[in-house]
CSV table of C-alpha atoms in Angstrom, one decimal:
chain,number,residue,atom,x,y,z
A,1,MET,CA,-28.3,-10.8,18.3
A,2,LYS,CA,-24.5,-11.5,17.9
A,3,VAL,CA,-23.6,-9.4,21.0
A,4,SER,CA,-25.4,-10.1,24.3
A,5,ILE,CA,-27.1,-7.2,25.9
A,6,PHE,CA,-25.0,-7.9,29.0
A,7,ASP,CA,-21.7,-8.2,27.1
A,8,LYS,CA,-18.8,-7.4,29.4
A,9,ASP,CA,-17.2,-5.0,26.9
A,10,ILE,CA,-20.4,-3.0,26.5
A,11,LEU,CA,-20.9,-2.9,30.2
A,12,LYS,CA,-17.3,-1.6,30.6
A,13,GLN,CA,-17.8,1.0,27.9
A,14,PHE,CA,-21.1,2.1,29.4
A,15,SER,CA,-19.5,2.3,32.9
A,16,ASN,CA,-16.8,4.6,31.6
A,17,ILE,CA,-19.5,6.8,30.0
A,18,CYS,CA,-21.5,6.9,33.2
A,19,ALA,CA,-18.5,7.9,35.2
A,20,THR,CA,-17.8,10.8,32.8
A,21,ILE,CA,-21.4,12.0,32.8
A,22,THR,CA,-21.6,11.7,36.6
A,23,ALA,CA,-18.4,13.7,37.1
A,24,ILE,CA,-19.7,16.5,34.8
A,25,LEU,CA,-23.1,16.5,36.6
A,26,SER,CA,-21.5,16.6,40.0
A,27,ALA,CA,-19.4,19.6,39.0
A,28,VAL,CA,-22.5,21.4,37.6
A,29,LEU,CA,-24.7,20.7,40.6
A,30,ILE,CA,-22.2,22.3,42.9
A,31,PHE,CA,-23.4,25.6,41.5
A,32,LEU,CA,-27.0,24.7,40.7
A,33,ASP,CA,-29.8,23.6,43.0
A,34,ILE,CA,-32.6,21.4,41.7
A,35,PRO,CA,-36.0,22.3,43.3
A,36,ASN,CA,-37.4,19.5,45.4
A,37,LYS,CA,-40.5,19.1,43.1
A,38,TRP,CA,-38.2,18.4,40.1
A,39,ARG,CA,-35.8,16.0,41.8
A,40,LEU,CA,-37.8,12.8,41.1
A,41,THR,CA,-38.5,13.8,37.6
A,42,SER,CA,-34.8,14.7,37.0
A,43,GLY,CA,-33.8,11.4,38.4
A,44,VAL,CA,-36.2,9.5,36.1
A,45,VAL,CA,-35.0,11.5,33.1
A,46,TYR,CA,-31.4,10.8,34.0
A,47,VAL,CA,-32.0,7.0,34.3
A,48,ALA,CA,-33.9,7.0,31.0
A,49,PHE,CA,-31.1,8.9,29.3
A,50,LEU,CA,-28.6,6.3,30.5
A,51,CYS,CA,-30.8,3.5,29.3
A,52,VAL,CA,-31.0,5.1,25.9
A,53,ILE,CA,-27.2,5.3,25.8
A,54,TYR,CA,-26.8,1.6,26.8
A,55,ILE,CA,-29.3,0.5,24.1
A,56,PHE,CA,-27.5,2.6,21.6
A,57,LEU,CA,-24.1,1.0,22.4
A,58,TRP,CA,-25.7,-2.5,22.3
A,59,ARG,CA,-27.4,-1.9,19.0
A,60,ARG,CA,-24.3,-0.4,17.4
A,61,ALA,CA,-22.2,-3.4,18.5
A,62,ASN,CA,-24.7,-5.7,16.7
A,63,ILE,CA,-24.9,-3.7,13.4
A,64,LEU,CA,-21.2,-3.0,12.9
A,65,ARG,CA,-20.1,-3.6,9.3
A,66,GLN,CA,-16.5,-2.7,9.8
A,67,VAL,CA,-13.9,-2.8,12.6
A,68,ASN,CA,-10.4,-1.4,12.5
A,69,ILE,CA,-7.8,-3.2,14.6
A,70,LYS,CA,-4.3,-1.7,15.3
A,71,ILE,CA,-1.5,-4.3,15.3
A,72,GLY,CA,1.8,-2.4,15.7
A,73,VAL,CA,2.0,0.0,12.9
A,74,THR,CA,-0.5,-2.0,10.8
A,75,THR,CA,-4.1,-1.0,10.3
A,76,LEU,CA,-6.1,-4.3,9.9
A,77,ILE,CA,-9.6,-3.8,8.7
A,78,VAL,CA,-12.3,-6.4,8.9
A,79,LYS,CA,-15.5,-5.5,6.9
A,80,SER,CA,-18.2,-6.8,4.6
A,81,GLY,CA,-18.0,-6.2,0.9
A,82,ASP,CA,-16.8,-7.4,-2.5
A,83,ILE,CA,-13.1,-8.2,-2.7
A,84,PHE,CA,-13.0,-7.4,-6.4
A,85,GLU,CA,-14.1,-3.8,-5.7
A,86,GLU,CA,-11.2,-3.2,-3.3
A,87,ASP,CA,-8.1,-1.2,-4.1
A,88,GLY,CA,-4.6,-2.7,-4.1
A,89,LEU,CA,-3.7,-6.3,-4.2
A,90,LYS,CA,-6.4,-9.0,-3.8
A,91,ALA,CA,-5.7,-12.6,-2.6
A,92,ILE,CA,-7.6,-15.5,-4.2
A,93,ALA,CA,-7.4,-19.0,-2.7
A,94,PHE,CA,-6.7,-21.9,-5.1
A,95,ASN,CA,-6.2,-25.5,-4.3
A,96,GLU,CA,-2.8,-27.1,-3.9
A,97,TYR,CA,-2.6,-27.8,-7.7
A,98,PHE,CA,-3.6,-24.3,-8.8
A,99,ASP,CA,-6.4,-25.8,-10.9
A,100,THR,CA,-8.2,-23.5,-13.3
A,101,THR,CA,-11.0,-25.6,-14.6
A,102,VAL,CA,-14.3,-24.1,-13.5
A,103,ASP,CA,-16.9,-26.9,-14.0
A,104,ASP,CA,-18.5,-27.3,-10.6
A,105,LYS,CA,-16.5,-30.4,-10.1
A,106,ILE,CA,-13.0,-29.1,-9.6
A,107,ILE,CA,-13.8,-25.5,-9.1
A,108,ALA,CA,-17.4,-24.3,-8.3
A,109,LYS,CA,-18.6,-21.5,-10.5
A,110,LYS,CA,-20.0,-19.6,-7.5
A,111,SER,CA,-16.8,-19.8,-5.4
A,112,LEU,CA,-14.4,-16.8,-5.2
A,113,ASN,CA,-11.9,-18.9,-7.1
A,114,GLY,CA,-14.5,-19.6,-9.8
A,115,GLN,CA,-15.7,-16.0,-10.1
A,116,PHE,CA,-12.1,-14.8,-10.4
A,117,ILE,CA,-11.3,-17.2,-13.3
A,118,LEU,CA,-14.6,-16.6,-15.1
A,119,ASN,CA,-14.9,-12.8,-14.7
A,120,HIS,CA,-11.3,-11.5,-14.2
A,121,ILE,CA,-9.1,-13.7,-16.4
A,122,ASP,CA,-9.3,-13.3,-20.2
A,123,ASP,CA,-6.7,-15.9,-21.1
A,124,VAL,CA,-6.8,-19.1,-18.9
A,125,ALA,CA,-4.0,-20.7,-21.0
A,126,LYS,CA,-1.7,-17.7,-20.2
A,127,LEU,CA,-2.6,-18.0,-16.5
A,128,ASN,CA,-1.7,-21.7,-16.5
A,129,SER,CA,1.6,-20.8,-18.3
A,130,ASP,CA,2.4,-18.1,-15.8
A,131,ILE,CA,1.8,-20.5,-12.9
A,132,GLU,CA,3.9,-23.2,-14.4
A,133,SER,CA,6.8,-20.9,-15.3
A,134,ASP,CA,7.0,-18.9,-12.0
A,135,ASP,CA,10.4,-19.5,-10.4
A,136,ASP,CA,9.2,-19.1,-6.8
A,137,LEU,CA,6.4,-21.6,-7.4
A,138,LYS,CA,8.8,-24.0,-8.9
A,139,ASN,CA,10.7,-24.0,-5.6
A,140,SER,CA,7.4,-24.8,-3.8
A,141,ILE,CA,6.6,-27.9,-5.7
A,142,VAL,CA,5.8,-30.9,-3.5
A,143,GLU,CA,5.3,-33.5,-6.2
A,144,LYS,CA,5.3,-33.2,-10.0
A,145,GLU,CA,3.3,-36.2,-11.2
A,146,VAL,CA,0.4,-36.7,-8.8
A,147,LYS,CA,-2.1,-39.3,-10.0
A,148,ARG,CA,-5.5,-37.6,-10.3
A,149,LYS,CA,-8.5,-38.4,-12.4
A,150,GLN,CA,-9.0,-34.7,-13.3
A,151,GLY,CA,-7.1,-31.5,-13.0
A,152,LYS,CA,-3.4,-30.6,-12.9
A,153,MET,CA,-0.8,-33.0,-11.7
A,154,THR,CA,1.7,-30.7,-10.0
A,155,GLN,CA,1.2,-30.3,-6.3
A,156,TYR,CA,2.5,-27.1,-4.5
A,157,LYS,CA,3.2,-26.3,-0.8
A,158,LEU,CA,0.3,-24.8,0.9
A,159,GLY,CA,0.7,-21.0,1.2
A,160,SER,CA,2.9,-20.7,-1.9
A,161,SER,CA,1.8,-17.7,-3.9
A,162,ILE,CA,2.1,-15.9,-7.2
A,163,LEU,CA,1.4,-12.3,-8.3
A,164,ILE,CA,-0.8,-12.1,-11.4
A,165,ASN,CA,-1.4,-9.0,-13.5
A,166,ASP,CA,0.2,-6.9,-10.7
A,167,GLU,CA,-3.2,-7.0,-9.0
A,168,TYR,CA,-4.0,-10.5,-7.8
A,169,ILE,CA,-2.1,-12.8,-5.4
A,170,LEU,CA,-3.1,-16.4,-6.1
A,171,THR,CA,-2.3,-18.8,-3.2
A,172,ALA,CA,-2.4,-22.6,-2.7
A,173,PHE,CA,-4.8,-22.8,0.2
A,174,SER,CA,-6.6,-26.2,0.3
A,175,ARG,CA,-5.8,-29.8,-0.1
A,176,PHE,CA,-8.0,-31.8,-2.5
A,177,ASN,CA,-9.1,-35.4,-1.6
A,178,LYS,CA,-9.8,-38.1,-4.2
A,179,ASN,CA,-13.3,-36.6,-4.8
A,180,ASN,CA,-11.8,-33.2,-5.5
A,181,GLN,CA,-13.2,-31.8,-2.3
A,182,ALA,CA,-11.3,-29.1,-0.5
A,183,GLU,CA,-10.2,-30.1,3.0
A,184,LEU,CA,-7.7,-29.1,5.7
A,185,THR,CA,-6.7,-30.0,9.3
A,186,ILE,CA,-6.5,-27.0,11.6
A,187,GLN,CA,-2.7,-27.5,11.8
A,188,GLU,CA,-2.5,-27.2,8.0
A,189,TYR,CA,-4.6,-24.1,8.2
A,190,VAL,CA,-2.3,-22.4,10.7
A,191,ASN,CA,0.8,-23.5,8.7
A,192,PHE,CA,-0.8,-22.2,5.5
A,193,LEU,CA,-1.4,-18.8,7.0
A,194,LEU,CA,2.1,-18.4,8.4
A,195,THR,CA,3.5,-19.3,5.0
A,196,PHE,CA,1.0,-17.0,3.2
A,197,TRP,CA,1.8,-13.9,5.3
A,198,ASN,CA,5.5,-14.4,4.5
A,199,GLU,CA,4.5,-14.6,0.8
A,200,ILE,CA,2.5,-11.4,1.2
A,201,ASN,CA,5.6,-9.8,2.7
A,202,ARG,CA,7.5,-10.8,-0.4
A,203,LEU,CA,5.0,-9.7,-3.0
A,204,TYR,CA,3.0,-6.7,-1.7
A,205,ALA,CA,5.6,-3.9,-2.3
A,206,GLN,CA,4.1,-1.5,0.3
A,207,ARG,CA,0.7,-1.7,-1.3
A,208,SER,CA,-2.6,-2.4,0.5
A,209,VAL,CA,-3.7,-6.0,0.5
A,210,THR,CA,-7.2,-7.5,0.7
A,211,VAL,CA,-7.8,-11.1,1.6
A,212,PRO,CA,-11.0,-13.2,2.1
A,213,VAL,CA,-11.8,-15.2,5.2
A,214,PHE,CA,-9.9,-18.3,4.2
A,215,GLY,CA,-11.8,-21.4,4.9
A,216,SER,CA,-15.3,-19.8,5.2
A,217,GLY,CA,-16.5,-21.3,1.9
A,218,ILE,CA,-16.8,-25.0,1.1
A,219,THR,CA,-13.5,-26.1,2.7
A,220,ARG,CA,-13.9,-29.0,5.0
A,221,PHE,CA,-12.0,-29.1,8.3
A,222,LYS,CA,-11.0,-32.4,9.8
A,223,ASN,CA,-9.9,-34.1,13.0
A,224,GLY,CA,-12.4,-32.6,15.4
A,225,PHE,CA,-12.7,-29.1,13.9
A,226,GLU,CA,-15.5,-29.9,11.5
A,227,ASP,CA,-17.8,-27.3,13.3
A,228,ILE,CA,-15.3,-24.4,13.3
A,229,ASP,CA,-17.1,-21.1,12.7
A,230,ILE,CA,-16.1,-18.0,10.9
A,231,ASN,CA,-15.4,-16.1,14.1
A,232,GLU,CA,-12.8,-18.6,15.0
A,233,LEU,CA,-11.3,-18.5,11.5
A,234,LEU,CA,-11.0,-14.7,11.8
A,235,ARG,CA,-9.3,-14.9,15.2
A,236,ILE,CA,-6.8,-17.5,13.8
A,237,MET,CA,-6.1,-15.2,10.8
A,238,ILE,CA,-5.5,-12.2,13.0
A,239,TRP,CA,-3.3,-14.2,15.5
A,240,THR,CA,-1.1,-15.6,12.8
A,241,PHE,CA,-0.7,-12.2,11.2
A,242,LYS,CA,0.4,-10.9,14.6
A,243,VAL,CA,3.0,-13.6,15.1
A,244,SER,CA,4.3,-13.2,11.5
A,245,LYS,CA,5.7,-9.7,12.5
A,246,ILE,CA,4.8,-8.3,9.1
A,247,LYS,CA,4.3,-4.6,9.0
A,248,PHE,CA,2.0,-2.6,6.7
A,249,ALA,CA,3.2,1.0,7.1
A,250,TYR,CA,0.7,3.8,6.5
A,251,PRO,CA,-0.9,4.3,4.0
A,252,ALA,CA,-0.8,0.6,3.2
A,253,LYS,CA,-3.3,-1.5,5.1
A,254,LEU,CA,-4.5,-5.1,5.4
A,255,THR,CA,-8.2,-5.8,4.8
A,256,ILE,CA,-10.1,-9.0,5.5
A,257,ILE,CA,-13.3,-9.1,3.6
A,258,VAL,CA,-16.3,-11.0,5.0
A,259,HIS,CA,-18.9,-12.0,2.4
A,260,ASN,CA,-22.2,-10.2,2.9
A,261,ASP,CA,-24.0,-13.5,3.3
A,262,LEU,CA,-21.8,-14.3,6.3
A,263,LEU,CA,-21.8,-11.0,8.0
A,264,ASN,CA,-24.7,-11.8,10.3
A,265,GLN,CA,-22.6,-14.7,11.8
A,266,VAL,CA,-19.6,-12.5,12.6
A,267,ASN,CA,-19.2,-10.6,15.9
A,268,LEU,CA,-17.1,-7.7,14.6
A,269,TYR,CA,-17.4,-6.0,18.0
A,270,LYS,CA,-15.5,-8.9,19.7
A,271,LEU,CA,-12.6,-8.7,17.2
A,272,LYS,CA,-11.4,-5.5,18.8
A,273,GLU,CA,-10.2,-7.6,21.6
A,274,ASN,CA,-7.4,-8.8,19.3
A,275,GLU,CA,-5.6,-5.4,19.4
């Protein structure tokens, strides 16, 4: 189970419920008298009822598939699902070169990046042209002629983004090493997110935005953070969104999608602490 049976938040919630029930019963019993022969049975039933409530709270915490977090005026939703089925704008993570070759060497076919290019882009050449000609991306170029064995040669600042087809926000998320493996330090991850949220603020135009859990795929973290898990990534994403001061006014909302295969690793109940 993701949530311990003696989790402090469940205990606190249960304590509040007990206090409410006890207050109601105390008020009722002022006017009612339980016969002596039923008092023991009534006590057992009452304790059993409270146990059922506690088990219900604990089970519900472990099977949550969605949690809503209020950050200022913004409703931030963390849930499982398919990002491509969500309404509004959808963010897709690319590498720092905005590579578009899906060959299981540069981009894996099963990755979100690969699925986007294979199933949601009709003209890859036009996508490449749009990326190369975007004025904002031009201002985010780090180096124009990077020496690589495969892939594009223009390197962009992490977090730089472009709106495609008025539906997808493509963002430069990961660095690529000489073996075309995505990798990041935790400092680069935080800096990426801070830049990314500012780019979202520039592009979203009061529409809802859905993003994946950045870094939960094949990205390798370095410098002592190799074992970082998806719960820590979610907390960092939520924290950086908080400090960015971006506001999604109703009805616009921000959604973080957790892949169904990873949901059993995520403690959605604990994320409410980030409010």
